[in-house]
Coordinates of C-alpha atoms in Angstrom, one line a residue:
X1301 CA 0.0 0.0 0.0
X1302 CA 2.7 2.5 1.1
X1303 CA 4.3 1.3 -2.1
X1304 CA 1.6 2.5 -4.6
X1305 CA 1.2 5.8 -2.5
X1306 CA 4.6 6.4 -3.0
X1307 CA 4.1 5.7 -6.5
X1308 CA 1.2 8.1 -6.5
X1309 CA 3.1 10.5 -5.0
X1310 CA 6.0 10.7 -7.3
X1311 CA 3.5 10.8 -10.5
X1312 CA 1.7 13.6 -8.7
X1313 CA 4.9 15.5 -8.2
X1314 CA 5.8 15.0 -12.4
X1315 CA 2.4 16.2 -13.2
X1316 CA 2.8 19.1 -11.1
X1317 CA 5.7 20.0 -12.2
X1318 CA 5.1 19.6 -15.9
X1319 CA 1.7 21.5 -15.5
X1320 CA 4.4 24.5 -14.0
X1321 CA 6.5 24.2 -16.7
X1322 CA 3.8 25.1 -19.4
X1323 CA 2.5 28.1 -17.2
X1324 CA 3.3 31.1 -19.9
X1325 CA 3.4 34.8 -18.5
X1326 CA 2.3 37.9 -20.0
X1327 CA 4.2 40.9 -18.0
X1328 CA 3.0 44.1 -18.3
X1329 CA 6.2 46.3 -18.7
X1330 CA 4.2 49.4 -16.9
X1331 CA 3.0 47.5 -13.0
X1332 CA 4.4 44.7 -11.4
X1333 CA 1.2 42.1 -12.7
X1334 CA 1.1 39.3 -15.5
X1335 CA -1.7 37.8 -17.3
X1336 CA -0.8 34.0 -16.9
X1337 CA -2.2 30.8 -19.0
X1338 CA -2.6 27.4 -17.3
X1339 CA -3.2 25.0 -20.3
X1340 CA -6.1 27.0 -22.4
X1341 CA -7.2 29.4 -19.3
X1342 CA -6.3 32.7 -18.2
X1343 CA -5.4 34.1 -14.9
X1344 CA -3.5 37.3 -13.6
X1345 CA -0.3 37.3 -11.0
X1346 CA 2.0 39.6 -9.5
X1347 CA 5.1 38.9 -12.0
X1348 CA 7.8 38.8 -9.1
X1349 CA 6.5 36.6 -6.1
X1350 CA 3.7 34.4 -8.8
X1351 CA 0.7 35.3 -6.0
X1352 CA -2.2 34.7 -8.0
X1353 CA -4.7 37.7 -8.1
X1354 CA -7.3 36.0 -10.2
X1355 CA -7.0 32.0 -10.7
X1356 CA -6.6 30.6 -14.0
X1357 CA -10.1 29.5 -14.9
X1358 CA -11.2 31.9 -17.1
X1359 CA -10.7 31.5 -20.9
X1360 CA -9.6 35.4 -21.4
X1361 CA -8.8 38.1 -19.6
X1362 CA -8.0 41.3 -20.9
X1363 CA -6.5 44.7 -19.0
X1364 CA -8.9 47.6 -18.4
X1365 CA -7.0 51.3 -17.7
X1366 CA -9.3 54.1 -16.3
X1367 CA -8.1 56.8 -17.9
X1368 CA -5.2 57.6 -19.6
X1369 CA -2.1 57.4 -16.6
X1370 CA 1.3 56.8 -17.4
X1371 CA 3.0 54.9 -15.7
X1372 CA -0.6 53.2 -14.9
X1373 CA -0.8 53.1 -11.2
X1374 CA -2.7 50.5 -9.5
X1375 CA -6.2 53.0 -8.9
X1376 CA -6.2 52.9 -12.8
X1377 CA -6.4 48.8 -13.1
X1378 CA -9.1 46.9 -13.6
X1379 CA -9.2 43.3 -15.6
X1380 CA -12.1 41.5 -17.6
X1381 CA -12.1 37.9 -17.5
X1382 CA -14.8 36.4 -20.0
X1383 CA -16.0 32.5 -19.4
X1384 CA -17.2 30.3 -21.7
X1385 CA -21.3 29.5 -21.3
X1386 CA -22.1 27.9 -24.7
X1387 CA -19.1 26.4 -26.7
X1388 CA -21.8 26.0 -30.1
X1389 CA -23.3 30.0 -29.7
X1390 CA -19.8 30.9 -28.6
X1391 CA -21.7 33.0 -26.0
X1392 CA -19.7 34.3 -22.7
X1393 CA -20.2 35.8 -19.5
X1394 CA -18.0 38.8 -18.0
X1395 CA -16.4 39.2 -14.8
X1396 CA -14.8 42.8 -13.7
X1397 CA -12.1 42.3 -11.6
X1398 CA -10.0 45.2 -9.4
X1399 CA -5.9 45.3 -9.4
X1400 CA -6.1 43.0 -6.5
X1401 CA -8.5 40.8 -8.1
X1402 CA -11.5 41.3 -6.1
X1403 CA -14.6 40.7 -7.8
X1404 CA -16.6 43.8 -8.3
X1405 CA -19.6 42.8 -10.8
X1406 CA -20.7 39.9 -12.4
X1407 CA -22.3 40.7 -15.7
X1408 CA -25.3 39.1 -16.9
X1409 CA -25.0 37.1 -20.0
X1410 CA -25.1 39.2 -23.3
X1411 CA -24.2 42.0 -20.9
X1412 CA -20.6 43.9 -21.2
X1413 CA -18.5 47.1 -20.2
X1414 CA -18.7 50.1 -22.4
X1415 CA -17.0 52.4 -19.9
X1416 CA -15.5 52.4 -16.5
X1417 CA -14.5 56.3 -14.7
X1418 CA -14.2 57.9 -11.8
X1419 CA -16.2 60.7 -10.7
X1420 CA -15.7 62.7 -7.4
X1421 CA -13.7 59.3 -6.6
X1422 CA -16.3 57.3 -7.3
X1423 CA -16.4 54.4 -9.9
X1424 CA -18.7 54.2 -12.4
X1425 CA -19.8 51.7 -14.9
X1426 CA -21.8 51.7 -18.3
X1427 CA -22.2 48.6 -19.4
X1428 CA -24.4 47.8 -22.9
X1429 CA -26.6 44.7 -24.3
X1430 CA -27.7 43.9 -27.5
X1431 CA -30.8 41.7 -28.0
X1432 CA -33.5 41.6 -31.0
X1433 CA -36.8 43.6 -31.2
X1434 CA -40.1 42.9 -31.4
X1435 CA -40.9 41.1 -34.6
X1436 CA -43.5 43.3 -36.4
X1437 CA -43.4 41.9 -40.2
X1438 CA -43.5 37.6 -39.9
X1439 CA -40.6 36.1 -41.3
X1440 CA -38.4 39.7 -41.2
X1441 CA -35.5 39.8 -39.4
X1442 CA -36.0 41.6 -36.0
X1443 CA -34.0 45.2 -35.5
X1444 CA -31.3 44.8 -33.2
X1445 CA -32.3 46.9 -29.9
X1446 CA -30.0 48.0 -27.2
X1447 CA -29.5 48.4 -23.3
X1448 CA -27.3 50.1 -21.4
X1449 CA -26.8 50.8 -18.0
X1450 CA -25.2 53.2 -15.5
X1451 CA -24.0 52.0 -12.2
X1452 CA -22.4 53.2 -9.3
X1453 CA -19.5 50.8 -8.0
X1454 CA -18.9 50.6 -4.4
X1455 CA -17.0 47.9 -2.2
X1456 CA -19.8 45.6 -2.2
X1457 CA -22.2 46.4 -4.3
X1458 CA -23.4 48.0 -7.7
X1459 CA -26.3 50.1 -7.3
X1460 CA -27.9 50.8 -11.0
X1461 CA -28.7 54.3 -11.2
X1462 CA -29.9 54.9 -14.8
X1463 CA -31.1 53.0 -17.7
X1464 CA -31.4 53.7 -21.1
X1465 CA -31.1 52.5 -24.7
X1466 CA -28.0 54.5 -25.4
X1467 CA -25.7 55.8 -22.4
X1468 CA -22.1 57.6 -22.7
X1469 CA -19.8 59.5 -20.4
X1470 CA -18.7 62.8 -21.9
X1471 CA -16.6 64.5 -19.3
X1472 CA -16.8 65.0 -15.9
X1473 CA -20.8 64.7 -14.6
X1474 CA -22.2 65.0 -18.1
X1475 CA -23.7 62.0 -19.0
X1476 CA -25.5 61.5 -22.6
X1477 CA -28.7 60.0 -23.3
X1478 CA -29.5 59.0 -26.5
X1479 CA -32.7 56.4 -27.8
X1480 CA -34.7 56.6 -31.4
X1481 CA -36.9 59.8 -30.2
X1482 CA -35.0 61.4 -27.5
X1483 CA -31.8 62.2 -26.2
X1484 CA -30.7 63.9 -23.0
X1485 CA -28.4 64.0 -19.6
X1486 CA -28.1 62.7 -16.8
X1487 CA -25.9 64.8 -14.0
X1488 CA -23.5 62.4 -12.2
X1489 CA -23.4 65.4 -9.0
X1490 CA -27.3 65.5 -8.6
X1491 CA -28.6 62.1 -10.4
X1492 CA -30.8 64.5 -12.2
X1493 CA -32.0 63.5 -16.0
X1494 CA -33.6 65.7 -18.6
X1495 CA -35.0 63.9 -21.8
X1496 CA -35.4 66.6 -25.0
X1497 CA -37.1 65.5 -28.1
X1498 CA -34.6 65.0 -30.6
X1499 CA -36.1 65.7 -33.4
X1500 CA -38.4 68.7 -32.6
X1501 CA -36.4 70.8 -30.8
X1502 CA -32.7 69.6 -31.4
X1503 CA -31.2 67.9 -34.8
X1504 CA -27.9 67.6 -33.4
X1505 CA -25.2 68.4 -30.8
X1506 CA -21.6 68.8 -29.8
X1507 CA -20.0 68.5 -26.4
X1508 CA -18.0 70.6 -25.7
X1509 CA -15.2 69.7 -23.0
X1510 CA -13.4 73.3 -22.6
X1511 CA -17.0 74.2 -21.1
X1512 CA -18.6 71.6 -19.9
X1513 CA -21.5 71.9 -21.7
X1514 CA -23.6 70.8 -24.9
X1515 CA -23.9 73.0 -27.7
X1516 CA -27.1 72.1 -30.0
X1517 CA -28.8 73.0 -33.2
X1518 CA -32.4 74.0 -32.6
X1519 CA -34.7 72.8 -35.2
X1520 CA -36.6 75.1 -37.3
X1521 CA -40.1 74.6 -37.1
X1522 CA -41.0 77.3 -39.5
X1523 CA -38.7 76.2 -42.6
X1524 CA -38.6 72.3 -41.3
X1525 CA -34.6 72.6 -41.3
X1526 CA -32.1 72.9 -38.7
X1527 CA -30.8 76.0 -37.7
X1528 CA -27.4 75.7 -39.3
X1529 CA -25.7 77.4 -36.3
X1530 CA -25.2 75.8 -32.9
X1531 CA -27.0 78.5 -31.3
X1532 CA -28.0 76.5 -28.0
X1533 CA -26.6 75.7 -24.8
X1534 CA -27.1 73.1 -21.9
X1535 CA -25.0 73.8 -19.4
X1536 CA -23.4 71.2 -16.8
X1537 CA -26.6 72.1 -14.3
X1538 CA -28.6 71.0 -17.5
X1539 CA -30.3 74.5 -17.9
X1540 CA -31.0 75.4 -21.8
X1541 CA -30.2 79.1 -22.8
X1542 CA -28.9 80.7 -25.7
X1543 CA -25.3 80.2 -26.8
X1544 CA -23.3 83.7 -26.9
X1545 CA -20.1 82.0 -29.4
X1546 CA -21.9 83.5 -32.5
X1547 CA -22.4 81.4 -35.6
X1548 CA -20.9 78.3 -34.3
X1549 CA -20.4 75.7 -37.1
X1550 CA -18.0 72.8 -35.3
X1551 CA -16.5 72.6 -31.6
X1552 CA -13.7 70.7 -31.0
X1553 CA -11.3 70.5 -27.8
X1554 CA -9.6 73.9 -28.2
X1555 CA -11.1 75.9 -30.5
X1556 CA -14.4 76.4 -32.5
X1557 CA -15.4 77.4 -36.1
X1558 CA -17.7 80.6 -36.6
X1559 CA -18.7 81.8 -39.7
X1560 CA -18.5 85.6 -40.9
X1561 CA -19.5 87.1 -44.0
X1562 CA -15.3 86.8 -45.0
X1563 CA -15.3 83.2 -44.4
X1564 CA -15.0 80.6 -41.8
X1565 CA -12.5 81.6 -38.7
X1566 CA -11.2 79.9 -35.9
X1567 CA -12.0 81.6 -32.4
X1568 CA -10.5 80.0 -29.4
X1569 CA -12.2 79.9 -26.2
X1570 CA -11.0 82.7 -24.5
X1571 CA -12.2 84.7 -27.2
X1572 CA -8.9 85.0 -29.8
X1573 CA -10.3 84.9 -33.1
X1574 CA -8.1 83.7 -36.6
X1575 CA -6.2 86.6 -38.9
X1576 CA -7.9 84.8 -41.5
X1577 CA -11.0 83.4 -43.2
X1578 CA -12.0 81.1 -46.1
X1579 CA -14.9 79.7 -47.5
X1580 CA -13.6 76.5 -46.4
X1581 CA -11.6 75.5 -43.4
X1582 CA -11.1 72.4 -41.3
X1583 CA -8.7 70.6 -38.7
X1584 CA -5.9 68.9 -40.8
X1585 CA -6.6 65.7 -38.8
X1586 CA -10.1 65.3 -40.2
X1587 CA -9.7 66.5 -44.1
X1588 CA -5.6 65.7 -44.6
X1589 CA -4.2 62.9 -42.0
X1590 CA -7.5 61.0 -41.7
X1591 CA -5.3 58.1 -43.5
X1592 CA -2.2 59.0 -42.2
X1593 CA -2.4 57.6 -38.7
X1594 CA -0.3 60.5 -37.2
X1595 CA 0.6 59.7 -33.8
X1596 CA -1.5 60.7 -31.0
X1597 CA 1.8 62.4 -29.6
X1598 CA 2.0 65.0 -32.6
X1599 CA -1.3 66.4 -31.5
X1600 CA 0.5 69.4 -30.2
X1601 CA 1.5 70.0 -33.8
X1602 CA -1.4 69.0 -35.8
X1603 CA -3.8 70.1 -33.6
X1604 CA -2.7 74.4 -34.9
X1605 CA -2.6 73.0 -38.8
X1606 CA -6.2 73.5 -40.6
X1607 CA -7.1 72.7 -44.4
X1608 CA -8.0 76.2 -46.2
X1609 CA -9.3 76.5 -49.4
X1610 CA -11.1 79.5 -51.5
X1611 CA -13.8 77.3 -52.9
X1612 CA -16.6 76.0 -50.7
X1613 CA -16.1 72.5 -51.3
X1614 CA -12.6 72.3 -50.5
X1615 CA -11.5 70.8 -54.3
X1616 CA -8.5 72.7 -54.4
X1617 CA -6.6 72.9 -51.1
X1618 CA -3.7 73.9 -48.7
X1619 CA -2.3 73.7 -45.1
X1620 CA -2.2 77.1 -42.8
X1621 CA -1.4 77.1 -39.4
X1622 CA -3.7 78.9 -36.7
X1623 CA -1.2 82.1 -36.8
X1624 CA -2.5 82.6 -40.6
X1625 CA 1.4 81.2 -41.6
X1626 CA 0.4 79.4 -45.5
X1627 CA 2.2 75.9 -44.9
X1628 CA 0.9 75.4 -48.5
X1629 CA -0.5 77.2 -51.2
X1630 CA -4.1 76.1 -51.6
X1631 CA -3.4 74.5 -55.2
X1632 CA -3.8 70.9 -54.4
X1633 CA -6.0 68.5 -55.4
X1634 CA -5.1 65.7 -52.3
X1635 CA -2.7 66.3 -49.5
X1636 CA -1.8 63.3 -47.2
X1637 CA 0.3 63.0 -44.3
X1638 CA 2.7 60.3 -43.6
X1639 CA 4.8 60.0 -40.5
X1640 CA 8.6 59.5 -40.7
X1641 CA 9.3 55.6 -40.1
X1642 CA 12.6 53.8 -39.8
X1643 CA 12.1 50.0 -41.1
X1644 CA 15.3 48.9 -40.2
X1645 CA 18.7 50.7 -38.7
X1646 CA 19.4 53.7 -40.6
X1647 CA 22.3 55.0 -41.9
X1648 CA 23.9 58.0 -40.6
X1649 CA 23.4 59.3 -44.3
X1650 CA 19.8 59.0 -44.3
X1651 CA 19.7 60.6 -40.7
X1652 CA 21.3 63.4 -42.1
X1653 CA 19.1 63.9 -45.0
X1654 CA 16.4 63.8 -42.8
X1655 CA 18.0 66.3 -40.0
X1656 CA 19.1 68.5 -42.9
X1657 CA 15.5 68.6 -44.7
X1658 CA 13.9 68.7 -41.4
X1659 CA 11.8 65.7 -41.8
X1660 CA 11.5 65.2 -37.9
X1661 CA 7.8 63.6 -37.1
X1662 CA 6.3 63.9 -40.4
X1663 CA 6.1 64.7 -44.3
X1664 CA 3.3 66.2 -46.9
X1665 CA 2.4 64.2 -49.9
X1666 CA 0.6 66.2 -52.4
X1667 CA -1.0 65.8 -55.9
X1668 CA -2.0 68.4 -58.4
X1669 CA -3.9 67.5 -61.8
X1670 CA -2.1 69.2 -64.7
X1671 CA -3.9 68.5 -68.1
X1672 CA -3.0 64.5 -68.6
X1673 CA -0.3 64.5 -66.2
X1674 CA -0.6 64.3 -62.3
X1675 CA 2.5 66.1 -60.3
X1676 CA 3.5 64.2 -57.3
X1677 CA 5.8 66.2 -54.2
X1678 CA 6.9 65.6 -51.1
X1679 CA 7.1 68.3 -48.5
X1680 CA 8.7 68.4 -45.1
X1681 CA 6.7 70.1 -42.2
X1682 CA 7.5 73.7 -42.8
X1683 CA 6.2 73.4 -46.0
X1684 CA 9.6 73.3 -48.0
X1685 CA 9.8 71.1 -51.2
X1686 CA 11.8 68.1 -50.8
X1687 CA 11.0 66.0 -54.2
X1688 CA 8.5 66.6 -57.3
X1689 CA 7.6 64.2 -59.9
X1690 CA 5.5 64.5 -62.8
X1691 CA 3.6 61.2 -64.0
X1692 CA 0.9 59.9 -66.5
X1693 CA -2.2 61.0 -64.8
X1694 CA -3.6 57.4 -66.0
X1695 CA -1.4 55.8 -63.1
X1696 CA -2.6 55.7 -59.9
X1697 CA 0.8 55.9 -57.3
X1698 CA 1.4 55.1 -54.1
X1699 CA 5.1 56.3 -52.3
X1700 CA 7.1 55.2 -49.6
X1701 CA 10.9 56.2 -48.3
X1702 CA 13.4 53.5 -48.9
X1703 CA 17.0 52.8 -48.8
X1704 CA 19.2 50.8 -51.5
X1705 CA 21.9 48.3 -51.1
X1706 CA 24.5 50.4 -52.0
X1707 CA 23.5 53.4 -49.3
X1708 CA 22.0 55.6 -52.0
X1709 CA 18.7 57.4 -50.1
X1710 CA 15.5 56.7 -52.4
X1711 CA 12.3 57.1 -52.7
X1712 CA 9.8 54.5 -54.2
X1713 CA 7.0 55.0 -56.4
X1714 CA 4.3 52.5 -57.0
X1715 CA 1.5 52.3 -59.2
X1716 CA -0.7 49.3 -60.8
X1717 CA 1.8 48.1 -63.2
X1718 CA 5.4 49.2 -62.3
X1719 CA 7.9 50.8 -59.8
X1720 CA 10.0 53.5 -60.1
X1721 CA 13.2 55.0 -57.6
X1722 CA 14.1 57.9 -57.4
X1723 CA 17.4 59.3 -56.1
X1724 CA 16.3 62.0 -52.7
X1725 CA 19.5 63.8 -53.5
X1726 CA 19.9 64.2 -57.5
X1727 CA 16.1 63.5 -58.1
X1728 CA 17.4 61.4 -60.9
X1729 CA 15.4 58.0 -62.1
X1730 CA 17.3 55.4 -60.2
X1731 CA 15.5 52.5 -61.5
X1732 CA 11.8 51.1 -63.2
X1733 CA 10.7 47.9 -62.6
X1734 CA 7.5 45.9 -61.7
X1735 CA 5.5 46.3 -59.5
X1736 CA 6.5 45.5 -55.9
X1737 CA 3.7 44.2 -53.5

């Protein structure tokens, strides 16, 4: 008997051991915790001593970061772990976890998290559900109808303070309501909601985070169009009055657009208005860098660089900074922006070329339509030329910087059928071949 125990033992110990052996670790470089796997389940532990903070049963968990903090620090951490009901509907039910790995709601199935915040340092949750509508029509497919809900975390508890078929957190108490007839907010300070009919009073709205407040168009009842102007205001206390920014076109974080008989301008919040004004303006993040996945960190620059042009519709366009300063000469036809990206190691060569032709965080690329050709350039941030090519306008190209074998800086044009390089320096045809996917 001792025998087989022993026996038992031993095997006991091999498993064990081999089940350790397959444990794989996900540190996160930013806090001291790892997501962990134990065969096909998750689990998360503190990365030096291995304490497990949520055991391994779970077949996903996924990090949650309140905020924005960096470094994160533990206030900021929250995990998801999702666990598998149904393995033929794929269907799962949440779990939201704290750093520590407390459990601090259980979701209900279909049920997940659409936001987590602090507010007067309390936690709140939004969490959303999708499920089918009434059938009305037999054998038509049902609208797909949604449910969210606001909760207030506490140690112990979540106490559900608002429902509603669409809920969002703005900024600070402003909460926004939104459903198929009505929309409105819900103050986080005084748990006070106010519904307005969206589509007899207000056709749309802005939030605007500088002030705290929602800026609407009022419908107008007379012409059955909206007032083209954002001429309304709901403060944070949820009290409607009239705006005083005149003419109001677009908000955004820092700045907002007003319209004068000269044109569009930009007027900042404290009141600064723009040297300048055209028929059509717009940040160069939404018209010029929508595809040119400019990094979040070059905000600072991008967010003082507008598109300008003298037409209306914005056909023919340039760049202009919020000091009036013409980046480019509104005589394009498509501007892009591409950030600067090393591939590999450069060379000290191409560092140079890019230090000399300041080419620092990002570059233009521009085309203009010239009869049947199509002229192609590339221009560095302060609006200075660095190449210009002029191509058959039935070729459609595409560009990227490159470096050759033998150290010679390049840049590549593509197009359906063929490739062409181009030396940075000379500008002279390096080399056409085909195409290169």
């Amino acid at each position: 008997m001792k025998n087989i125990l022993y026996v038992l033992l031993i095997l006991s110990c091999i498993l064990f051991n081999s089940c350790k052996a397959k444990l794989k670790y996900y540190p996160f470089s930013d806090t001291p915790y790892s997501i962990f796997m134990k065969g096909s389940n998750s689990g998360v532990m503190v990365t030096e001593t291995k304490q497990v903070l949520i055991p391994a049963k779970y077949a996903a968990i996924d990090r949650y970061l309140v905020g924005k903090p960096y470094p994160s620090t533990s206030k900021q951490i929250f995990y998801i772990g999702y666990s598998l009901i149904d393995s033929i509907s794929m269907s799962y039910k949440d779990f939201l976890f704290n750093v520590n790995g407390k459990l601090i709601y259980t979701f209900e199935e279909g049920e997940s998290l659409k936001s987590l915040f602090n507010h007067n340092k309390q936690l709140y949750l939004i969490t959303k559900k999708q499920f089918l509508g009434e059938q009305t029509i037999p054998e038509q497919t049902n609208l797909a109808k949604y449910n969210d809900k606001l909760f207030r975390l506490d140690d112990n508890k979540a106490i559900e303070i608002c429902s509603y078929p669409v809920i969002t957190h703005l900024d600070k108490n402003m909460i926004y309501l939104n459903s198929d007839n009505q929309f409105g907010y819900f103050d986080l300070n005084t748990d006070k909601k106010i519904l307005l009919k969206l589509y007899k009073d207000f056709q749309s709205y802005l939030y605007v985070k500088k002030k705290n407040e929602i800026w609407a168009q009022k419908s107008n009842v007379e012409i059955g169009k909206p007032n083209p102007y954002y001429d309304t205001v709901i403060d944070s206390t949820l009290n409607v009055k009239p705006n005083t920014a005149k003419n109001v076109l677009m908000a955004y974080d820092k700045y907002y657009f007003s319209e004068t008989e000269k044109g569009i301008q930009i007027v900042d919040f404290d009141g600064t208005v723009s040297p300048f004004a055209y028929p059509f303006l717009e940040p160069v993040k939404h018209r010029v860098a929508h595809d040119g996945n400019i990094h979040i960190d070059h905000d600072f620059i991008t967010d003082k660089l507008f598109a300008f042009s003298p037409e209306k519709k914005g056909d023919i366009m340039g760049i202009i900074d919020q000091s009036g300063k013409i980046i480019l000469p509104a005589e394009f036809n498509l501007i892009g922006m591409q950030e600067i990206h090393y591939y590999y190691q450069p060379s000290e060569e191409l560092r140079n070329f890019f230090k000399d032709n300041k080419l620092s965080n990002f570059y233009y690329f521009t085309v203009k339509n010239e009869d049947d050709h199509d002229i192609y350039a590339l221009y560095n941030q302060d609006g200075q030329e660095i190449i210009k090519l002029k191509e058959d306008k039935k070729d459609r190209w595409t560009y990227q910087f490159d470096l050759m074998e033998q150290n010679r800086l390049q840049i590549k044009f593509q197009c359906s059928n063929k490739t062409k390089i181009y030396d940075l320096k000379t500008k002279e045809l390096i080399a056409v071949g085909p195409r290169q996917w």
